[in-house]
Short mmCIF file of C-alpha atoms in Angstrom, two decimals:
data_model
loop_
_atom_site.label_atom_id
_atom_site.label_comp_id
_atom_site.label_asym_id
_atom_site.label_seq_id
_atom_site.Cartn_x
_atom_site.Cartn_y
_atom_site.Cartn_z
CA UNK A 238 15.77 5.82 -13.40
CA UNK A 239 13.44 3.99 -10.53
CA UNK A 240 12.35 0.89 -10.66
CA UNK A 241 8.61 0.32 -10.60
CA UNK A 242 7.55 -1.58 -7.11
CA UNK A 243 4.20 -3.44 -7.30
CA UNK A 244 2.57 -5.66 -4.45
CA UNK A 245 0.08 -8.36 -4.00
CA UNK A 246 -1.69 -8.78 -0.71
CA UNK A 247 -4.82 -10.71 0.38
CA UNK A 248 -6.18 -7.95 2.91
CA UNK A 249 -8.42 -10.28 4.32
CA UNK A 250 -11.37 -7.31 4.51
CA UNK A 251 -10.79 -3.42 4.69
CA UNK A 252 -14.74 -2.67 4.91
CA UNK A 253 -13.16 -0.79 8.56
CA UNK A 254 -12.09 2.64 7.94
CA UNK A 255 -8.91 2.15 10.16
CA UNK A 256 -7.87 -1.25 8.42
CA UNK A 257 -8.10 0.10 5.30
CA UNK A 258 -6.53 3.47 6.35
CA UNK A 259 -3.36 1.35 7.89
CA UNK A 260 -3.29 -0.82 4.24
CA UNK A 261 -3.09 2.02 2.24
CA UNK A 262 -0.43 4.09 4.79
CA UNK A 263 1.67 0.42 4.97
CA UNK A 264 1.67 0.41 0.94
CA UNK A 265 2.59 4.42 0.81
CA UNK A 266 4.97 3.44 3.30
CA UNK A 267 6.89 1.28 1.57
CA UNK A 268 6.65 3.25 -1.92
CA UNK A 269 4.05 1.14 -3.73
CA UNK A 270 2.96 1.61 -6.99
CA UNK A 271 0.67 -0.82 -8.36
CA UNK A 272 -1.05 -2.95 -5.37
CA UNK A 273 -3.69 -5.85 -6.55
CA UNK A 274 -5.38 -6.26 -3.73
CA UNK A 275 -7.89 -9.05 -2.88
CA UNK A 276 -11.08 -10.45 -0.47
CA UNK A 277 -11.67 -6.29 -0.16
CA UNK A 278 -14.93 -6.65 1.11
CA UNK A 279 -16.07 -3.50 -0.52
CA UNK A 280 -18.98 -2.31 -2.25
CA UNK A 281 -18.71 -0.48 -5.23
CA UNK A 282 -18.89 3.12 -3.52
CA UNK A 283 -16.46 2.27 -0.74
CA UNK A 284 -14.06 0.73 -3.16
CA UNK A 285 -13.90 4.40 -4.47
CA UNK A 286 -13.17 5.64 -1.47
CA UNK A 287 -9.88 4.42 -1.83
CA UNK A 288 -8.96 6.65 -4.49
CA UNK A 289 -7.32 9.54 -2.27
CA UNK A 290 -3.81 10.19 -1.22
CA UNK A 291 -1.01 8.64 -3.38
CA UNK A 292 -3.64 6.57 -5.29
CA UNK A 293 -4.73 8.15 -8.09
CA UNK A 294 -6.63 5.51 -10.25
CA UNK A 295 -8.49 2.60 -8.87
CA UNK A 296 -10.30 -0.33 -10.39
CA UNK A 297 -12.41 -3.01 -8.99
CA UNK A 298 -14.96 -5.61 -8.84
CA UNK A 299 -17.10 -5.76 -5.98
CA UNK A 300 -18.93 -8.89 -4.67
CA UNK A 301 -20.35 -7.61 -1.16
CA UNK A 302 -19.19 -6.07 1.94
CA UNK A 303 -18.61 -9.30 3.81
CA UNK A 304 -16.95 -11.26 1.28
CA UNK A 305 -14.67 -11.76 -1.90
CA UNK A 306 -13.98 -8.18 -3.80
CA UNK A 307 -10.53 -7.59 -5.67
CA UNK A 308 -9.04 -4.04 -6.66
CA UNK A 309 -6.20 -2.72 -8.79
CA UNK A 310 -4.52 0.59 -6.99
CA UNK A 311 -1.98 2.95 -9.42
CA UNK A 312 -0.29 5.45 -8.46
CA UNK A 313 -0.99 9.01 -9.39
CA UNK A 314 2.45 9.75 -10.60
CA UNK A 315 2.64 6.40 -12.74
CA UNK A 316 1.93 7.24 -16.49
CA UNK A 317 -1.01 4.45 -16.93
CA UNK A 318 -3.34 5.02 -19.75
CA UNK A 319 -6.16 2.39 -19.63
CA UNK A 320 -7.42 0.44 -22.45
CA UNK A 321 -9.93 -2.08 -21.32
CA UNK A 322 -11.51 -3.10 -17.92
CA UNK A 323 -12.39 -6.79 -17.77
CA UNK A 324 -14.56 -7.66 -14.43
CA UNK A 325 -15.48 -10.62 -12.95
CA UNK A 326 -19.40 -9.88 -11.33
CA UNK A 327 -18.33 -12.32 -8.54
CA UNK A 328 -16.01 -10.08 -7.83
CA UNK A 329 -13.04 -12.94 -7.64
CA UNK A 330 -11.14 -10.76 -10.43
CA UNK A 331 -10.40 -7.73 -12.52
CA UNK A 332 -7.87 -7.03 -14.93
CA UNK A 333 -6.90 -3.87 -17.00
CA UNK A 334 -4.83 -3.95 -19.85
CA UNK A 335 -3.63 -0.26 -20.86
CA UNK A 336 -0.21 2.18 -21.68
CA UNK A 337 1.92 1.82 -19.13
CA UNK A 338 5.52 4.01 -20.17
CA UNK A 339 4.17 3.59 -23.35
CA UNK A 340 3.91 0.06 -23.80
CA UNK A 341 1.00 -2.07 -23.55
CA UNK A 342 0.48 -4.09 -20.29
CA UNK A 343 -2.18 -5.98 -18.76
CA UNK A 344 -2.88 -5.84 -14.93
CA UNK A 345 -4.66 -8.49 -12.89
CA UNK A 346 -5.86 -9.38 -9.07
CA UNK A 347 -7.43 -12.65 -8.52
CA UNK A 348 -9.34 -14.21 -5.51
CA UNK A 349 -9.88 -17.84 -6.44
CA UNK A 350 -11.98 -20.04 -4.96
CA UNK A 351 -10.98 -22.04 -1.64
CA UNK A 352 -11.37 -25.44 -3.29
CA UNK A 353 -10.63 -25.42 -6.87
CA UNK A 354 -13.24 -25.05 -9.20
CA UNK A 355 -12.46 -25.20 -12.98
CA UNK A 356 -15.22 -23.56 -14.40
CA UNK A 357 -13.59 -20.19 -12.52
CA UNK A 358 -9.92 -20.98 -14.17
CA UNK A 359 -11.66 -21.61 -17.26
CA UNK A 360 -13.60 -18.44 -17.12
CA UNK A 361 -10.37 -16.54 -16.04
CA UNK A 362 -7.99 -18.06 -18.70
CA UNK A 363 -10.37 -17.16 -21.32
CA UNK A 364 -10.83 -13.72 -20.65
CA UNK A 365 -7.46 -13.41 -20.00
CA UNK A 366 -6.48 -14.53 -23.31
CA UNK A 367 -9.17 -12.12 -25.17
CA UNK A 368 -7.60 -9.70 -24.42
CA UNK A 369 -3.19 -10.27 -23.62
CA UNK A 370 -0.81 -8.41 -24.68
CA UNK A 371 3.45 -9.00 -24.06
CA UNK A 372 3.53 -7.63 -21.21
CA UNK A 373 1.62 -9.81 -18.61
CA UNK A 374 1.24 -9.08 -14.60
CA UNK A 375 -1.54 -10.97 -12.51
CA UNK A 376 -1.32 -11.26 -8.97
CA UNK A 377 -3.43 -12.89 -6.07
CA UNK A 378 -4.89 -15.63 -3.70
CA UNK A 379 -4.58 -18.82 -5.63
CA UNK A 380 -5.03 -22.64 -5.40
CA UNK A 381 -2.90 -23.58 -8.25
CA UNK A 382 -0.81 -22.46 -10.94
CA UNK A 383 -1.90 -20.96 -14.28
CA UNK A 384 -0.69 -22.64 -17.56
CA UNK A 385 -0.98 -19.29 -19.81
CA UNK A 386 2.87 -19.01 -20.54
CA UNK A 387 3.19 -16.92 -17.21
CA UNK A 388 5.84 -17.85 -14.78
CA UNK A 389 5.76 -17.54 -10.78
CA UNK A 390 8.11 -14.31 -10.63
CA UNK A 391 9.09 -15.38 -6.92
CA UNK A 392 10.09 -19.02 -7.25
CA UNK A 393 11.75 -17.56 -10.89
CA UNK A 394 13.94 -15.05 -8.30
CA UNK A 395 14.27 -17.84 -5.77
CA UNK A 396 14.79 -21.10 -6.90
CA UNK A 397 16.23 -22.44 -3.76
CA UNK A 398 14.69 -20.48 -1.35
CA UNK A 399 11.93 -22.60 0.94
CA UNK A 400 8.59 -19.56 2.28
CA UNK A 401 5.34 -19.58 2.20
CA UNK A 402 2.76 -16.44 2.17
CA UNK A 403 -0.11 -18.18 4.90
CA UNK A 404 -0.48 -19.97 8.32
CA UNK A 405 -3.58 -21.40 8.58
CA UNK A 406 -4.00 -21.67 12.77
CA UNK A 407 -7.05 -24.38 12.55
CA UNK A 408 -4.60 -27.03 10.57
CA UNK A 409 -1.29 -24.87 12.25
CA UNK A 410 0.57 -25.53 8.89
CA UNK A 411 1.86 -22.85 6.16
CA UNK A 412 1.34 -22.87 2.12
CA UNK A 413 1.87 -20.38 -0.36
CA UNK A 414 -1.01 -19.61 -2.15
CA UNK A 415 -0.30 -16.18 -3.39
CA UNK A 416 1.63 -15.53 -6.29
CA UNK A 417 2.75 -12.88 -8.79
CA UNK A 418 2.94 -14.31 -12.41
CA UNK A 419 4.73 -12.81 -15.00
CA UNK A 420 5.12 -12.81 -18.81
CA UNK A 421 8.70 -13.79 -19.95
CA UNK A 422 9.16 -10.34 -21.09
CA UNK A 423 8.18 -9.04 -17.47
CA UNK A 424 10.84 -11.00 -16.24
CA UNK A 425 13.50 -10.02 -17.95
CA UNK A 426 13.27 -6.18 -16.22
CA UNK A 427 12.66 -8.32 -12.96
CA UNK A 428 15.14 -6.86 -10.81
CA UNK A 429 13.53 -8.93 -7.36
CA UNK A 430 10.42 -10.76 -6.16
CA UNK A 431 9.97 -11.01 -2.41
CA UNK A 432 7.75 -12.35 0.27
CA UNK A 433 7.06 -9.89 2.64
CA UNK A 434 5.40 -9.51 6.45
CA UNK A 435 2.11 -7.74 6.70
CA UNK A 436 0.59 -7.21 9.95
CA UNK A 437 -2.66 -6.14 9.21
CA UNK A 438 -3.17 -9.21 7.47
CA UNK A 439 -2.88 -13.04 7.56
CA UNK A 440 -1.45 -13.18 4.22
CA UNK A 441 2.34 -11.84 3.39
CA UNK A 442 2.39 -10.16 0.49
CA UNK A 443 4.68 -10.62 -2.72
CA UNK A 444 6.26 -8.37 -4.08
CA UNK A 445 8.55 -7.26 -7.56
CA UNK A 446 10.25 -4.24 -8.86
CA UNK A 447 10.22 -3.78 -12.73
CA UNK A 448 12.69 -1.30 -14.22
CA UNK A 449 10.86 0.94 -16.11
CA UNK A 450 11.80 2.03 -20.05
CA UNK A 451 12.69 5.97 -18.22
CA UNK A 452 11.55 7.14 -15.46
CA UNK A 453 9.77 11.06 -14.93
CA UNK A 454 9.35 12.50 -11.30
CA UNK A 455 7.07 14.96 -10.79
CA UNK A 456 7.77 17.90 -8.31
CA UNK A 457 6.22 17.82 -5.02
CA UNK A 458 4.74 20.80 -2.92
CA UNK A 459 4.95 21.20 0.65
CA UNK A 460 1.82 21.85 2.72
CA UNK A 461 0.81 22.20 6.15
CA UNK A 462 -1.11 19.37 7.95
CA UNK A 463 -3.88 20.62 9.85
CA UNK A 464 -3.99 17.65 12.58
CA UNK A 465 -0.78 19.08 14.07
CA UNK A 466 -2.64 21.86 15.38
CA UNK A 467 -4.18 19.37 17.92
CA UNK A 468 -1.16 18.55 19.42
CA UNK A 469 -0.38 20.48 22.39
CA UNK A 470 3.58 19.61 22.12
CA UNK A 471 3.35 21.34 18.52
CA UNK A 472 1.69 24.23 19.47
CA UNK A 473 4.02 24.85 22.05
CA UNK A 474 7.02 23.96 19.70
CA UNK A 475 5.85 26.44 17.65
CA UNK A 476 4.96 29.26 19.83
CA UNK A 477 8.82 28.87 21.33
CA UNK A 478 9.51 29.22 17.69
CA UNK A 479 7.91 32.32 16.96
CA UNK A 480 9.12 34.30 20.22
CA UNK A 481 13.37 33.12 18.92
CA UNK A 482 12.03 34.27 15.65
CA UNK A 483 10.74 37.76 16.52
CA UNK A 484 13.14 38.69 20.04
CA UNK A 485 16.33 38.15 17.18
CA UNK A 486 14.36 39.62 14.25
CA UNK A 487 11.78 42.12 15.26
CA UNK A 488 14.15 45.03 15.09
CA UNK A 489 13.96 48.76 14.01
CA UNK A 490 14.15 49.59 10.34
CA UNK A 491 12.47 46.26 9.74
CA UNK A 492 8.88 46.70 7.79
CA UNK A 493 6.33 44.39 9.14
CA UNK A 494 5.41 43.09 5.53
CA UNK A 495 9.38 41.90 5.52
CA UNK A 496 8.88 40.92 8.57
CA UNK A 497 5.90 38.39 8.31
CA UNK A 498 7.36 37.12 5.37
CA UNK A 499 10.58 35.62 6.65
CA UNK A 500 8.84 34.59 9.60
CA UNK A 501 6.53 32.60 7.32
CA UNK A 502 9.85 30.92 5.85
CA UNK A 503 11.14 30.25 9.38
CA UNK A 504 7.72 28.96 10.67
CA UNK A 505 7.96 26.31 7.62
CA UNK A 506 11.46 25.29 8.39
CA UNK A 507 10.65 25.00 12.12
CA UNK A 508 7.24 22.82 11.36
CA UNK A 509 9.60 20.47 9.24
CA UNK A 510 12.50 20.48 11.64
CA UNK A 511 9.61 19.12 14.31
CA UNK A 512 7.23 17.03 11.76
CA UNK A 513 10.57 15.53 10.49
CA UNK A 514 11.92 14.16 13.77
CA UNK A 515 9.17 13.04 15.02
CA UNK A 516 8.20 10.71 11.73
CA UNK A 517 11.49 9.53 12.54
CA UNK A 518 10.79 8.38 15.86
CA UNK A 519 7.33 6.94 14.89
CA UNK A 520 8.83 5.03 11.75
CA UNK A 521 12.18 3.88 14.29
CA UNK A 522 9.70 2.51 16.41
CA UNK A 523 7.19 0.74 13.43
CA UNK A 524 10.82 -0.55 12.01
CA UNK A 525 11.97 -1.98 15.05
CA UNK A 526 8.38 -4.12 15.84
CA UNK A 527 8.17 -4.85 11.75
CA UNK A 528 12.17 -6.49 11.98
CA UNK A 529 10.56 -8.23 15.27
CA UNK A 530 8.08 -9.65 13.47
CA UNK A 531 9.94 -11.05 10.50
CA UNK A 532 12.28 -12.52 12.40
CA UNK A 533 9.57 -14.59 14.52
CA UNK A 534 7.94 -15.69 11.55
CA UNK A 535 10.86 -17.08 10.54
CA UNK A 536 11.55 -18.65 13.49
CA UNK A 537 8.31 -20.08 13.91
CA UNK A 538 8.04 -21.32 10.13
CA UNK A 539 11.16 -23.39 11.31
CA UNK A 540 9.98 -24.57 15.01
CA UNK A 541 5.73 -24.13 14.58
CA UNK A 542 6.89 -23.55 19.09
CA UNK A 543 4.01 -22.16 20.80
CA UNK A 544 5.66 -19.78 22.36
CA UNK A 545 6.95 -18.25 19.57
CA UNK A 546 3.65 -17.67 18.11
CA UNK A 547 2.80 -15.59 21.36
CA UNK A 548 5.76 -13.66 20.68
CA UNK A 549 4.88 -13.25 17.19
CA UNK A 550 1.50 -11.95 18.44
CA UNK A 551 2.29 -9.76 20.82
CA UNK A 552 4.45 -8.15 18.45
CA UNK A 553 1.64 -8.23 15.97
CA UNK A 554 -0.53 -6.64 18.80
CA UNK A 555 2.39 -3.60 19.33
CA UNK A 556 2.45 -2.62 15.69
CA UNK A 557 -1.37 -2.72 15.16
CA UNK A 558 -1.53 -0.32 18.27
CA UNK A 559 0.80 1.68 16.48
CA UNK A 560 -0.48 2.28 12.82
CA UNK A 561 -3.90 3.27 13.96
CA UNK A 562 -2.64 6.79 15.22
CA UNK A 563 -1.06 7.45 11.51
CA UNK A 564 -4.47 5.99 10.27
CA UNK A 565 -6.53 8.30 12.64
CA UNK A 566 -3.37 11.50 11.53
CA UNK A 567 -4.95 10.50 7.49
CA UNK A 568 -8.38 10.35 8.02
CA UNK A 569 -8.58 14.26 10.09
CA UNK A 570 -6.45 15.75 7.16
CA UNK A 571 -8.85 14.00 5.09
CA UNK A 572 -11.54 15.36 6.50
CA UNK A 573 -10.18 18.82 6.55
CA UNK A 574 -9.97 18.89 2.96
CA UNK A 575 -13.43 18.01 2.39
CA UNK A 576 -14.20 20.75 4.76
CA UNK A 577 -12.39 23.08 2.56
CA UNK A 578 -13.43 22.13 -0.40
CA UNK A 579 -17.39 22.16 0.63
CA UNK A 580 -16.58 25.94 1.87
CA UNK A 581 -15.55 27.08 -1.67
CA UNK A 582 -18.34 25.92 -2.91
CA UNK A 583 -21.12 27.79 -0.59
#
């Protein structure tokens, strides 16, 4: 049985292919499967756009492509049957209320307003309430607490722990503004609720992990990805590969049909052996600047020292150098698929 991890994170925009290529790779990353996003800065046909890879549903309201804009990402392996769609045309929320293992749920992101407004809470807290089931989840950017029978699921998990989720640098003092609120019987399958560093934004995110009634994994297939042809230190890899395969293998009495096809199953090994290690050494490296990070925040949530904060954003700076090359790894097997898939059409 796995738990069920879900996140929210103010992304602060992702209108940028390679900012919203390095959200969705940092949520894959760390196994994500419900995000509520917020201020997307999408339009409706870009949000769509973000249905690809692990994501296999997607909801959304859109505002424009410079401001506000919430979304709802599910996993493709998560058994979520929807129900209803309720959308804010603002685009400050959405929620969903659907099957989720069989048992009805209702999923929310919310962007509030900067200074607080009560016609908005009204609005929300009325729609909310049209249509709530038990099982309650709304995450997002807020300004102040909701009095719906929902609880904050982080303070609930930390009652004497001090964080916050944003710095703002103009007033250089921290709040936490973004919450995940929970039904009571959310809770009680609650098995954590943590604030957590995100470098391509200026929010942390919150997170939880809900234990699931049972749990179903689906198998996985492996496939080759195209972009490694580009790289001349895999081609090479794998033409040293093929010359051990066939000086030990490419004997008399062998048929070349038997031939080819244990080469094909030494060729996969090989490409795993190399695509293994080296995600290894990428992900060391993305660890080691991530643990940097965290630790500096903490340290400068403590001291607000100047010099910390250039630490912190140098660090920042290392990472975000980093992520853009598995970005940029995404979007050319991305685009290789389309290419196939137009092909078999002509």
């Amino acid at each position: 049985m796995s738990n069920i991890k879900m996140i929210t994170l103010n992304v602060k925009g992702i209108n940028h292919i390679i900012k919203r290529r390095k959200i969705v790779s940092s949520l894959k990353k760390d196994r994500v499967q419900i995000a509520l996003l917020q201020e997307t800065h999408l339009t409706d046909s870009e949000h769509l756009k973000l249905k690809r890879d692990w994501v296999g549903q997607i909801y959304y309201s859109s505002f424009n492509s410079k401001s506000r804009g919430v979304a709802i990402l599910i996993h493709k392996n998560l058994p979520f049957t929807l129900n209803t769609i309720v959308r804010d045309t603002d685009g400050r929320f959405i929620l969903i209320t659907g099957l989720l293992y069989g048992e009805q749920i209702l999923l929310g992101s919310v962007y509030a307003p900067n200074t607080f407004d009560r016609s908005f809470y009204s609005n929300l807290l009325a729609k909310t309430s049209s249509v709530c089931p038990n099982h309650v989840i709304i995450g997002g950017d807020f300004n102040c607490g909701l009095n719906l029978g929902l609880f904050d699921a982080w303070r609930v998990c930390n009652p004497h722990v001090k964080d916050f989720t944003f710095f703002s640098r103009p007033h250089f003092s921290f709040s936490r503004i973004d919450y995940m609120f929970a039904s009571r019987s959310v809770l009680d399958r609650t098995r954590g609720c943590l604030i957590n560093t995100c470098a391509p934004s200026d929010h942390s995110s919150v997170s939880m992990e809900l234990l699931p009634p049972y749990y179903d994994p689906l198998s996985r297939h492996w496939r080759l990805n195209p972009a490694l042809l580009s790289d001349p230190e895999f081609v090479k890899y794998l033409e040293d590969q093929w010359e051990l395969f066939l000086s030990t293998n490419d004997l008399p009495g062998v048929s070349a049909s038997t031939l080819w096809e244990a080469g094909k199953a030494f060729l996969r090994g090989s490409i795993i052996s190399f695509t293994s290690a080296k995600k290894k050494s990428t992900l060391a490296k993305q660890l080691v600047l991530e643990r940097d990070i965290t630790n500096l925040e903490r340290e400068f949530k403590k001291s607000s020292s100047v010099s910390v904060l250039k630490k912190l954003d140098a660090a920042r700076s290392g990472l975000d150098q980093l992520l853009p090359q598995k970005a940029e790894t995404a979007i050319f097997y991305a685009k290789h698929r389309l290419f196939e898939s137009d092909k078999g059409t002509q």
